[in-house]
Amino acid sequence: MPDLGKYADAVLSAYGVSSLLLLLLVIFTLRKGRAARQALEDVEKRSKTNG
Amino acid sequence: MSLWEYANPVRFLNLSARVLPVFWGLAVACLIVGLIWGFFFTPDDFRQGSTVKIIYLHVPSAMMAINAWVMMLVASLIWLVRRHHVSALAAKAAAPVGVVMTLIALFTGAIWGQPMWGTWWAWDPRLTSFLILFLFYLGYIALWEAIEDPDTAADLTSVLCLVGSVFAVLSRYAVNFWNQGLHQGASLSLDKEENVADVFYIPLLVCIAGFVLLFIALVLYRTGTEIRLRRTRALQAREGRA
Amino acid sequence: MVLEVRDLSVERGGIPVLTGLSFDLAAGQALILRGPNGAGKTTLLRTLAGLQPALCGEISGTQETIAYSGHSDGLKAMLTVAENLTFWAEVFGQKGIDRAMKAYALEPLAERLAGTLSAGQKRRLGLARLLVTARPIWMLDEPTVSLDTQAVAQFAQAAQAHLMSGGAALIATHIDLGLEAQVLDVAPYRARLDAKAGASDEAFL
Amino acid sequence: MVLEVRDLSVERGGIPVLTGLSFDLAAGQALILRGPNGAGKTTLLRTLAGLQPALCGEISGTQETIAYSGHSDGLKAMLTVAENLTFWAEVFGQKGIDRAMKAYALEPLAERLAGTLSAGQKRRLGLARLLVTARPIWMLDEPTVSLDTQAVAQFAQAAQAHLMSGGAALIATHIDLGLEAQVLDVAPYRARLDAKAGASDEAFL
Amino acid sequence: MKALLIRDLKLAFRAGGGFGLGLAFFLIVTVLVPFGVGPQSELLARIASGILWLGALLACLLSLDRLLALDWEDGTLDLLATSPLPLEAALSTKALAHWLTTGLPLVLASPVLGILLNLPGAGYFWLVISLLLGTPALSVIGIFGAALTVGVKRGGLLLSLLVLPLYVPTLIFGAEAARRGAAELDPTTPLLMLAGITAGTIAVMPFASAAALRVNLR
Amino acid sequence: MKALLIRDLKLAFRAGGGFGLGLAFFLIVTVLVPFGVGPQSELLARIASGILWLGALLACLLSLDRLLALDWEDGTLDLLATSPLPLEAALSTKALAHWLTTGLPLVLASPVLGILLNLPGAGYFWLVISLLLGTPALSVIGIFGAALTVGVKRGGLLLSLLVLPLYVPTLIFGAEAARRGAAELDPTTPLLMLAGITAGTIAVMPFASAAALRVNLR
Ligand code: HEM
Ligand SMILES: Nc1ncnc2c1ncn2[C@@H]1O[C@H](COP(=O)(O)OP(=O)(O)OP(=O)(O)O)[C@@H](O)[C@H]1O
Ligand SMILES: Nc1ncnc2c1ncn2[C@@H]1O[C@H](COP(=O)(O)OP(=O)(O)OP(=O)(O)O)[C@@H](O)[C@H]1O
Ligand SMILES: [Mg+2]
Ligand SMILES: [Mg+2]
């Protein structure tokens, strides 16, 4: 851990919040992607069985 | 084979399935290397102290926030002129990424501003026009969300993106005229004397590359998601019609 | 032929609704569109009126010739009956609303605000608008909704007069209008689910 | 008698429209209101439903017993067909929408947003709402507007079932519903211009 | 009532439903103020808490016209009035839904916007408290205004005109509390008044609104 | 076109038509500002011209949603689109009618409201000039926003969100000119920019609006 001096709060919160935002973005993207994939599979399966 | 053929949704999905792992991998690698390098292994600046480390987040995200809008503008133009659905959906997929980039830049900027300028926020031209860009993002996303029919939404958001870009540029001039700046000048341009020193410069470049790659990966992935949603919608609509 | 339609496909919400529709309309002729709810009559009329693009196929004869009347009448509640009609007459470059007022017996209501009319009276005013457009082809979507028998007769008479003077009409309706006309049932043209007709969703199928 | 009306006068826009109206409605009975456009059918129904006060006269039997359906259907464009119905069922303290969905063949449309339905499909949904209210007296204002023959038959069947199970119905319409019912022509009750019936304008006459 | 609340929330979150738009408007008003009065930060700090209260009020105000007008146009209100649900309960529920989708987000966002206007550090806490106490009153008063104007075609601005004077006491005490907080004075008195206004309006307004709506329906 | 203009003006002046409501809103915002920021007259004088510009802008904004939505709902737009009048001309006419019934009254009322906010004497003239030059742009940009959102049920707030960032340049130059005028500095440069923006938007926006409306009609 580098010595951040008196600005530790600023630097750490900047890194913390930014990585949190990025992480959230990635997680939501992946979740939405997975849900979309699932929904599509369901519909495709249905349309195959129904004709 | 022309580039346009990738605008076919199926082909796009196939292609992106192949290249996505590469982009994800490179993006994560660059981000980890760049940020760790920047955070742990760069010296403090003699004036700014350890806060200079914020540059590795602030500058790349601010750049990407602007570039994302440019990308949306190009995609919108392609949709309006050639009517490739993937293009419209890519613009839609990029907007939330752009918003998050904008938020990161705003947040890190504000945190940086407190020690450097003694204030979280100042009505400086660059900051102000950036804030206006944020508003354009919000409006753009809200318009996509509000319109039920996908093609109508694509058309209208494209028109908004075009008009918005013109006004974003106009605002930039207006804001410049309105107030004189406080924010850093262009520190990356190579021919300037006061370039950021090499110790900061190289990890910064790695971080920028990381953000660019992450953006590409996210947009490719999200475009795929949008395509699937649209296909689901189309199939469901036909089911309902049966 | 005042209107020719060849191999037309129309879409609604990104999905083809009717495909392969061809018909002609001659001067003096009326064509009645029939079909169950949701068949696509409204969509067809809107496409022909130029309010939405066709998926494919050709339409000729619709350049500045169409007077469209949909489910809503384009009336302003705060203008009087006469003012409403006068406005539309002027937009279509016509003068005089007397003939239209007379055809639907609107004179006693002339000074009433359109917002205070009953459902059927509003509809009569909406139909009177067609008479001030001086357009040869009428495209009407369920014109006689809420009308009583007397008003239906007024409409039939006005339509007959329009046809006599060389006009044409395309009318979607579920009930009998008392008008002799050919009937086109749109049900057989219903698009199959997998129809490829260039609908905007098609790239995703 | 589930509904008794004695010497009723109704007004619209401060002017009496119908006066001296008396009739009864028994369980299992349907009454059809007829009359030319502007006669006052809508006004009468709104008064009976308690949406506007009567000028004078007595109405009994309308306490929490009425399911009203007017010219518009109270549908939310951004809710699906099933969500729309469920909402109304819950407001009226009922459970289960299956019977209503089935009566108007709405199952295939269950997941469609109400805003994307055609005119007739919307109307069918509006009528299905009546079946989830569990109220004994239906008051319907031109219920079959825009419906095709099949849907009109569905409506007639649903109404018949409602009557069989001890309900009653009061229906204003211009067209034939295929429902055996008494007819009440409101035209004779039209208020004369100088009728003193307690309208709000009267003090100034 | 639960059905109505859930439906209203659902509609707000659906496309075009308006959730977040009040927030966006609040953001935009706050952003525009510096363009109007100029960017001097000391000047902005002095007017910050007042402008934030004003912005929240305007954002609330603008969302009022969709409160009842949509239900009126498609006939839902007619049907609700003939349903077993008393109109008072229906309107209170709608006010609650309005507050949840408009007022509450405004309260939560206000500190962030305070940064933009250079709000002094001591002001944040009291700004949030005063908004939290005051915004429910805005929703309840708003629904009264909406009930009064629902019959008027596109009554949006008329509604604003009627409601704004009713908003004045809330604004005065709310902004005063926030201003005192920011100036490190004691904000208890205005806060108590604010709480009193909110409690009073919540108790009385639904009846007034239902009465107004009944008149409009006939 | 003349028929449309006359009809729009007539409708605006009829009951419920909205004439004067923009003005009333302008008045109310100006009156509320002292409640929000406190009554110190020196402070008010400093922010007066900015607040007046902001108030005019908001008043304009709020009247936008009746610009097209009413005509959309009752089917008038469908009929207009099939009429011989080109959509561009129809929209320009409607923008003109909007300016005549909203922008112009605001311009005329602004000096009176300036008194309420203690506007310095030198400011009145330039305030009126800048509003006169700027408000037409607000109407034309507004009709673009209205055309974009006309299909969205009760798009009022969405419309505000879309239009406000587009208003920023106009607001900056307009308020800057008014402020300079009030501070007895030279306001020519911002006024020229303002005139340029107005001319540019009037020339280009009707086409963008008509394009958006055509998409929405289909
Ligand atoms: C909320 C406050 C801030 C915002 C919104 C903001 C926004 C921006 C934007 C939009 C850029 C331009 C990126 C590009 O043109 O590609 C940028 C770059 C930059 N910012 Fe900030 N900034 C803020 C605060 C700060 C602070 C406090 C500092 C340091 C004292 C800082 C240092 C920099 C640097 C060094 C660059 C790179 C300049 C260049 O090469 O173009 N920023 N910022
Ligand atoms: N916005 C929309 N999105 C998706 N589908 C829609 C939309 N609007 C209508 N539809 C569907 O398109 C089909 C055609 O509708 P249209 O309104 O043309 O029918 P119609 O023949 O006029 O019926 P009606 O007799 O009930 O008026 C219907 O199945 C309808 O459900
Ligand atoms: N707001 C109003 N102000 C004044 N008069 C009105 C108002 N609304 C309706 N009227 C008049 O009241 C009378 C009764 O109207 P009502 O709507 O009850 O007729 P209706 O029998 O339902 O006709 P329709 O068959 O056309 O629906 C009509 O003559 C109408 O013109
Ligand atoms: Mg139809
Ligand atoms: Mg009626």
mmCIF file of N, CA and C in Angstrom, chain E residues 30-85:
data_model
loop_
_atom_site.group_PDB
_atom_site.id
_atom_site.type_symbol
_atom_site.label_atom_id
_atom_site.label_comp_id
_atom_site.label_asym_id
_atom_site.label_seq_id
_atom_site.Cartn_x
_atom_site.Cartn_y
_atom_site.Cartn_z
ATOM 1 N N THR E 30 -31.595 23.226 -11.682
ATOM 2 C CA THR E 30 -30.419 23.575 -10.894
ATOM 3 C C THR E 30 -29.251 23.918 -11.799
ATOM 4 N N VAL E 31 -29.114 23.188 -12.869
ATOM 5 C CA VAL E 31 -27.998 23.453 -13.777
ATOM 6 C C VAL E 31 -28.181 24.786 -14.490
ATOM 7 N N LEU E 32 -29.439 25.105 -14.794
ATOM 8 C CA LEU E 32 -29.653 26.328 -15.572
ATOM 9 C C LEU E 32 -29.452 27.599 -14.751
ATOM 10 N N VAL E 33 -29.665 27.503 -13.453
ATOM 11 C CA VAL E 33 -29.560 28.720 -12.647
ATOM 12 C C VAL E 33 -28.224 29.446 -12.852
ATOM 13 N N PRO E 34 -27.095 28.734 -12.777
ATOM 14 C CA PRO E 34 -25.834 29.453 -13.007
ATOM 15 C C PRO E 34 -25.762 30.104 -14.387
ATOM 16 N N PHE E 35 -26.374 29.466 -15.394
ATOM 17 C CA PHE E 35 -26.361 30.102 -16.713
ATOM 18 C C PHE E 35 -27.120 31.416 -16.667
ATOM 19 N N GLY E 36 -28.155 31.447 -15.874
ATOM 20 C CA GLY E 36 -28.927 32.675 -15.764
ATOM 21 C C GLY E 36 -28.216 33.719 -14.937
ATOM 22 N N VAL E 37 -27.837 33.368 -13.705
ATOM 23 C CA VAL E 37 -27.328 34.405 -12.810
ATOM 24 C C VAL E 37 -25.820 34.559 -12.894
ATOM 25 N N GLY E 38 -25.159 33.729 -13.659
ATOM 26 C CA GLY E 38 -23.706 33.832 -13.768
ATOM 27 C C GLY E 38 -23.015 32.898 -12.801
ATOM 28 N N PRO E 39 -21.761 32.577 -13.107
ATOM 29 C CA PRO E 39 -21.102 31.484 -12.406
ATOM 30 C C PRO E 39 -20.366 31.829 -11.100
ATOM 31 N N GLN E 40 -20.547 33.018 -10.557
ATOM 32 C CA GLN E 40 -19.781 33.346 -9.346
ATOM 33 C C GLN E 40 -20.192 32.452 -8.188
ATOM 34 N N SER E 41 -19.190 31.748 -7.625
ATOM 35 C CA SER E 41 -19.565 30.693 -6.682
ATOM 36 C C SER E 41 -20.070 31.253 -5.360
ATOM 37 N N GLU E 42 -19.610 32.434 -4.992
ATOM 38 C CA GLU E 42 -20.057 32.981 -3.702
ATOM 39 C C GLU E 42 -21.535 33.387 -3.787
ATOM 40 N N LEU E 43 -21.915 33.939 -4.937
ATOM 41 C CA LEU E 43 -23.309 34.295 -5.150
ATOM 42 C C LEU E 43 -24.187 33.046 -5.143
ATOM 43 N N LEU E 44 -23.701 32.023 -5.839
ATOM 44 C CA LEU E 44 -24.481 30.785 -5.908
ATOM 45 C C LEU E 44 -24.688 30.195 -4.528
ATOM 46 N N ALA E 45 -23.636 30.210 -3.706
ATOM 47 C CA ALA E 45 -23.752 29.631 -2.367
ATOM 48 C C ALA E 45 -24.869 30.313 -1.580
ATOM 49 N N ARG E 46 -25.006 31.612 -1.791
ATOM 50 C CA ARG E 46 -26.019 32.320 -1.008
ATOM 51 C C ARG E 46 -27.438 31.951 -1.410
ATOM 52 N N ILE E 47 -27.638 31.683 -2.702
ATOM 53 C CA ILE E 47 -29.008 31.390 -3.122
ATOM 54 C C ILE E 47 -29.275 29.884 -3.219
ATOM 55 N N ALA E 48 -28.247 29.059 -2.922
ATOM 56 C CA ALA E 48 -28.355 27.622 -3.208
ATOM 57 C C ALA E 48 -29.579 26.973 -2.570
ATOM 58 N N SER E 49 -29.746 27.115 -1.241
ATOM 59 C CA SER E 49 -30.813 26.332 -0.631
ATOM 60 C C SER E 49 -32.178 26.785 -1.137
ATOM 61 N N GLY E 50 -32.328 28.081 -1.359
ATOM 62 C CA GLY E 50 -33.601 28.566 -1.893
ATOM 63 C C GLY E 50 -33.881 28.011 -3.266
ATOM 64 N N ILE E 51 -32.872 28.038 -4.112
ATOM 65 C CA ILE E 51 -33.068 27.546 -5.473
ATOM 66 C C ILE E 51 -33.378 26.056 -5.471
ATOM 67 N N LEU E 52 -32.713 25.322 -4.597
ATOM 68 C CA LEU E 52 -32.983 23.885 -4.561
ATOM 69 C C LEU E 52 -34.427 23.612 -4.141
ATOM 70 N N TRP E 53 -34.895 24.333 -3.138
ATOM 71 C CA TRP E 53 -36.289 24.150 -2.754
ATOM 72 C C TRP E 53 -37.225 24.514 -3.903
ATOM 73 N N LEU E 54 -36.899 25.616 -4.545
ATOM 74 C CA LEU E 54 -37.737 26.056 -5.663
ATOM 75 C C LEU E 54 -37.729 25.012 -6.781
ATOM 76 N N GLY E 55 -36.539 24.478 -7.065
ATOM 77 C CA GLY E 55 -36.430 23.467 -8.116
ATOM 78 C C GLY E 55 -37.253 22.237 -7.783
ATOM 79 N N ALA E 56 -37.165 21.784 -6.534
ATOM 80 C CA ALA E 56 -37.932 20.606 -6.138
ATOM 81 C C ALA E 56 -39.419 20.876 -6.286
ATOM 82 N N LEU E 57 -39.819 22.077 -5.889
ATOM 83 C CA LEU E 57 -41.223 22.439 -5.991
ATOM 84 C C LEU E 57 -41.683 22.438 -7.447
ATOM 85 N N LEU E 58 -40.878 23.026 -8.315
ATOM 86 C CA LEU E 58 -41.281 23.081 -9.721
ATOM 87 C C LEU E 58 -41.340 21.679 -10.322
ATOM 88 N N ALA E 59 -40.349 20.844 -9.966
ATOM 89 C CA ALA E 59 -40.350 19.486 -10.513
ATOM 90 C C ALA E 59 -41.603 18.747 -10.083
ATOM 91 N N CYS E 60 -41.987 18.921 -8.832
ATOM 92 C CA CYS E 60 -43.201 18.320 -8.318
ATOM 93 C C CYS E 60 -44.404 18.826 -9.103
ATOM 94 N N LEU E 61 -44.431 20.128 -9.248
ATOM 95 C CA LEU E 61 -45.535 20.796 -9.905
ATOM 96 C C LEU E 61 -45.766 20.273 -11.318
ATOM 97 N N LEU E 62 -44.656 20.072 -12.021
ATOM 98 C CA LEU E 62 -44.785 19.685 -13.415
ATOM 99 C C LEU E 62 -45.301 18.287 -13.572
ATOM 100 N N SER E 63 -45.060 17.460 -12.573
ATOM 101 C CA SER E 63 -45.523 16.087 -12.724
ATOM 102 C C SER E 63 -46.978 15.962 -12.287
ATOM 103 N N LEU E 64 -47.554 17.054 -11.783
ATOM 104 C CA LEU E 64 -48.920 16.949 -11.278
ATOM 105 C C LEU E 64 -49.925 16.663 -12.371
ATOM 106 N N ASP E 65 -49.698 17.204 -13.559
ATOM 107 C CA ASP E 65 -50.798 17.119 -14.518
ATOM 108 C C ASP E 65 -50.998 15.715 -15.058
ATOM 109 N N ARG E 66 -49.992 14.846 -14.880
ATOM 110 C CA ARG E 66 -50.274 13.469 -15.285
ATOM 111 C C ARG E 66 -50.922 12.676 -14.157
ATOM 112 N N LEU E 67 -51.060 13.323 -13.020
ATOM 113 C CA LEU E 67 -51.565 12.633 -11.839
ATOM 114 C C LEU E 67 -52.983 12.116 -12.067
ATOM 115 N N LEU E 68 -53.844 12.971 -12.573
ATOM 116 C CA LEU E 68 -55.227 12.556 -12.799
ATOM 117 C C LEU E 68 -55.634 12.636 -14.259
ATOM 118 N N ALA E 69 -54.989 13.530 -15.013
ATOM 119 C CA ALA E 69 -55.482 13.800 -16.364
ATOM 120 C C ALA E 69 -55.508 12.544 -17.224
ATOM 121 N N LEU E 70 -54.467 11.715 -17.104
ATOM 122 C CA LEU E 70 -54.438 10.513 -17.934
ATOM 123 C C LEU E 70 -55.611 9.601 -17.590
ATOM 124 N N ASP E 71 -55.858 9.434 -16.291
ATOM 125 C CA ASP E 71 -56.960 8.576 -15.873
ATOM 126 C C ASP E 71 -58.307 9.159 -16.277
ATOM 127 N N TRP E 72 -58.349 10.461 -16.364
ATOM 128 C CA TRP E 72 -59.573 11.126 -16.787
ATOM 129 C C TRP E 72 -59.828 10.865 -18.259
ATOM 130 N N GLU E 73 -58.787 11.063 -19.042
ATOM 131 C CA GLU E 73 -58.988 10.975 -20.489
ATOM 132 C C GLU E 73 -59.434 9.590 -20.935
ATOM 133 N N ASP E 74 -58.834 8.564 -20.349
ATOM 134 C CA ASP E 74 -59.216 7.238 -20.824
ATOM 135 C C ASP E 74 -60.393 6.651 -20.043
ATOM 136 N N GLY E 75 -61.046 7.500 -19.258
ATOM 137 C CA GLY E 75 -62.269 7.033 -18.615
ATOM 138 C C GLY E 75 -62.065 6.284 -17.308
ATOM 139 N N THR E 76 -60.806 6.099 -16.883
ATOM 140 C CA THR E 76 -60.566 5.344 -15.656
ATOM 141 C C THR E 76 -61.234 5.997 -14.447
ATOM 142 N N LEU E 77 -61.219 7.335 -14.418
ATOM 143 C CA LEU E 77 -61.797 8.003 -13.250
ATOM 144 C C LEU E 77 -63.292 7.752 -13.148
ATOM 145 N N ASP E 78 -63.996 7.790 -14.285
ATOM 146 C CA ASP E 78 -65.415 7.464 -14.273
ATOM 147 C C ASP E 78 -65.636 6.098 -13.641
ATOM 148 N N LEU E 79 -64.811 5.160 -14.080
ATOM 149 C CA LEU E 79 -65.000 3.791 -13.604
ATOM 150 C C LEU E 79 -64.619 3.675 -12.136
ATOM 151 N N LEU E 80 -63.543 4.367 -11.725
ATOM 152 C CA LEU E 80 -63.146 4.325 -10.320
ATOM 153 C C LEU E 80 -64.246 4.919 -9.444
ATOM 154 N N ALA E 81 -64.875 5.972 -9.942
ATOM 155 C CA ALA E 81 -65.904 6.630 -9.141
ATOM 156 C C ALA E 81 -67.105 5.715 -8.935
ATOM 157 N N THR E 82 -67.331 4.782 -9.856
ATOM 158 C CA THR E 82 -68.445 3.854 -9.658
ATOM 159 C C THR E 82 -67.978 2.560 -9.005
ATOM 160 N N SER E 83 -66.707 2.499 -8.591
ATOM 161 C CA SER E 83 -66.186 1.267 -7.977
ATOM 162 C C SER E 83 -66.374 1.325 -6.466
ATOM 163 N N PRO E 84 -66.170 0.199 -5.776
ATOM 164 C CA PRO E 84 -66.382 0.201 -4.319
ATOM 165 C C PRO E 84 -65.358 1.031 -3.549
ATOM 166 N N LEU E 85 -64.261 1.374 -4.166
ATOM 167 C CA LEU E 85 -63.224 2.151 -3.488
ATOM 168 C C LEU E 85 -63.707 3.583 -3.265
#
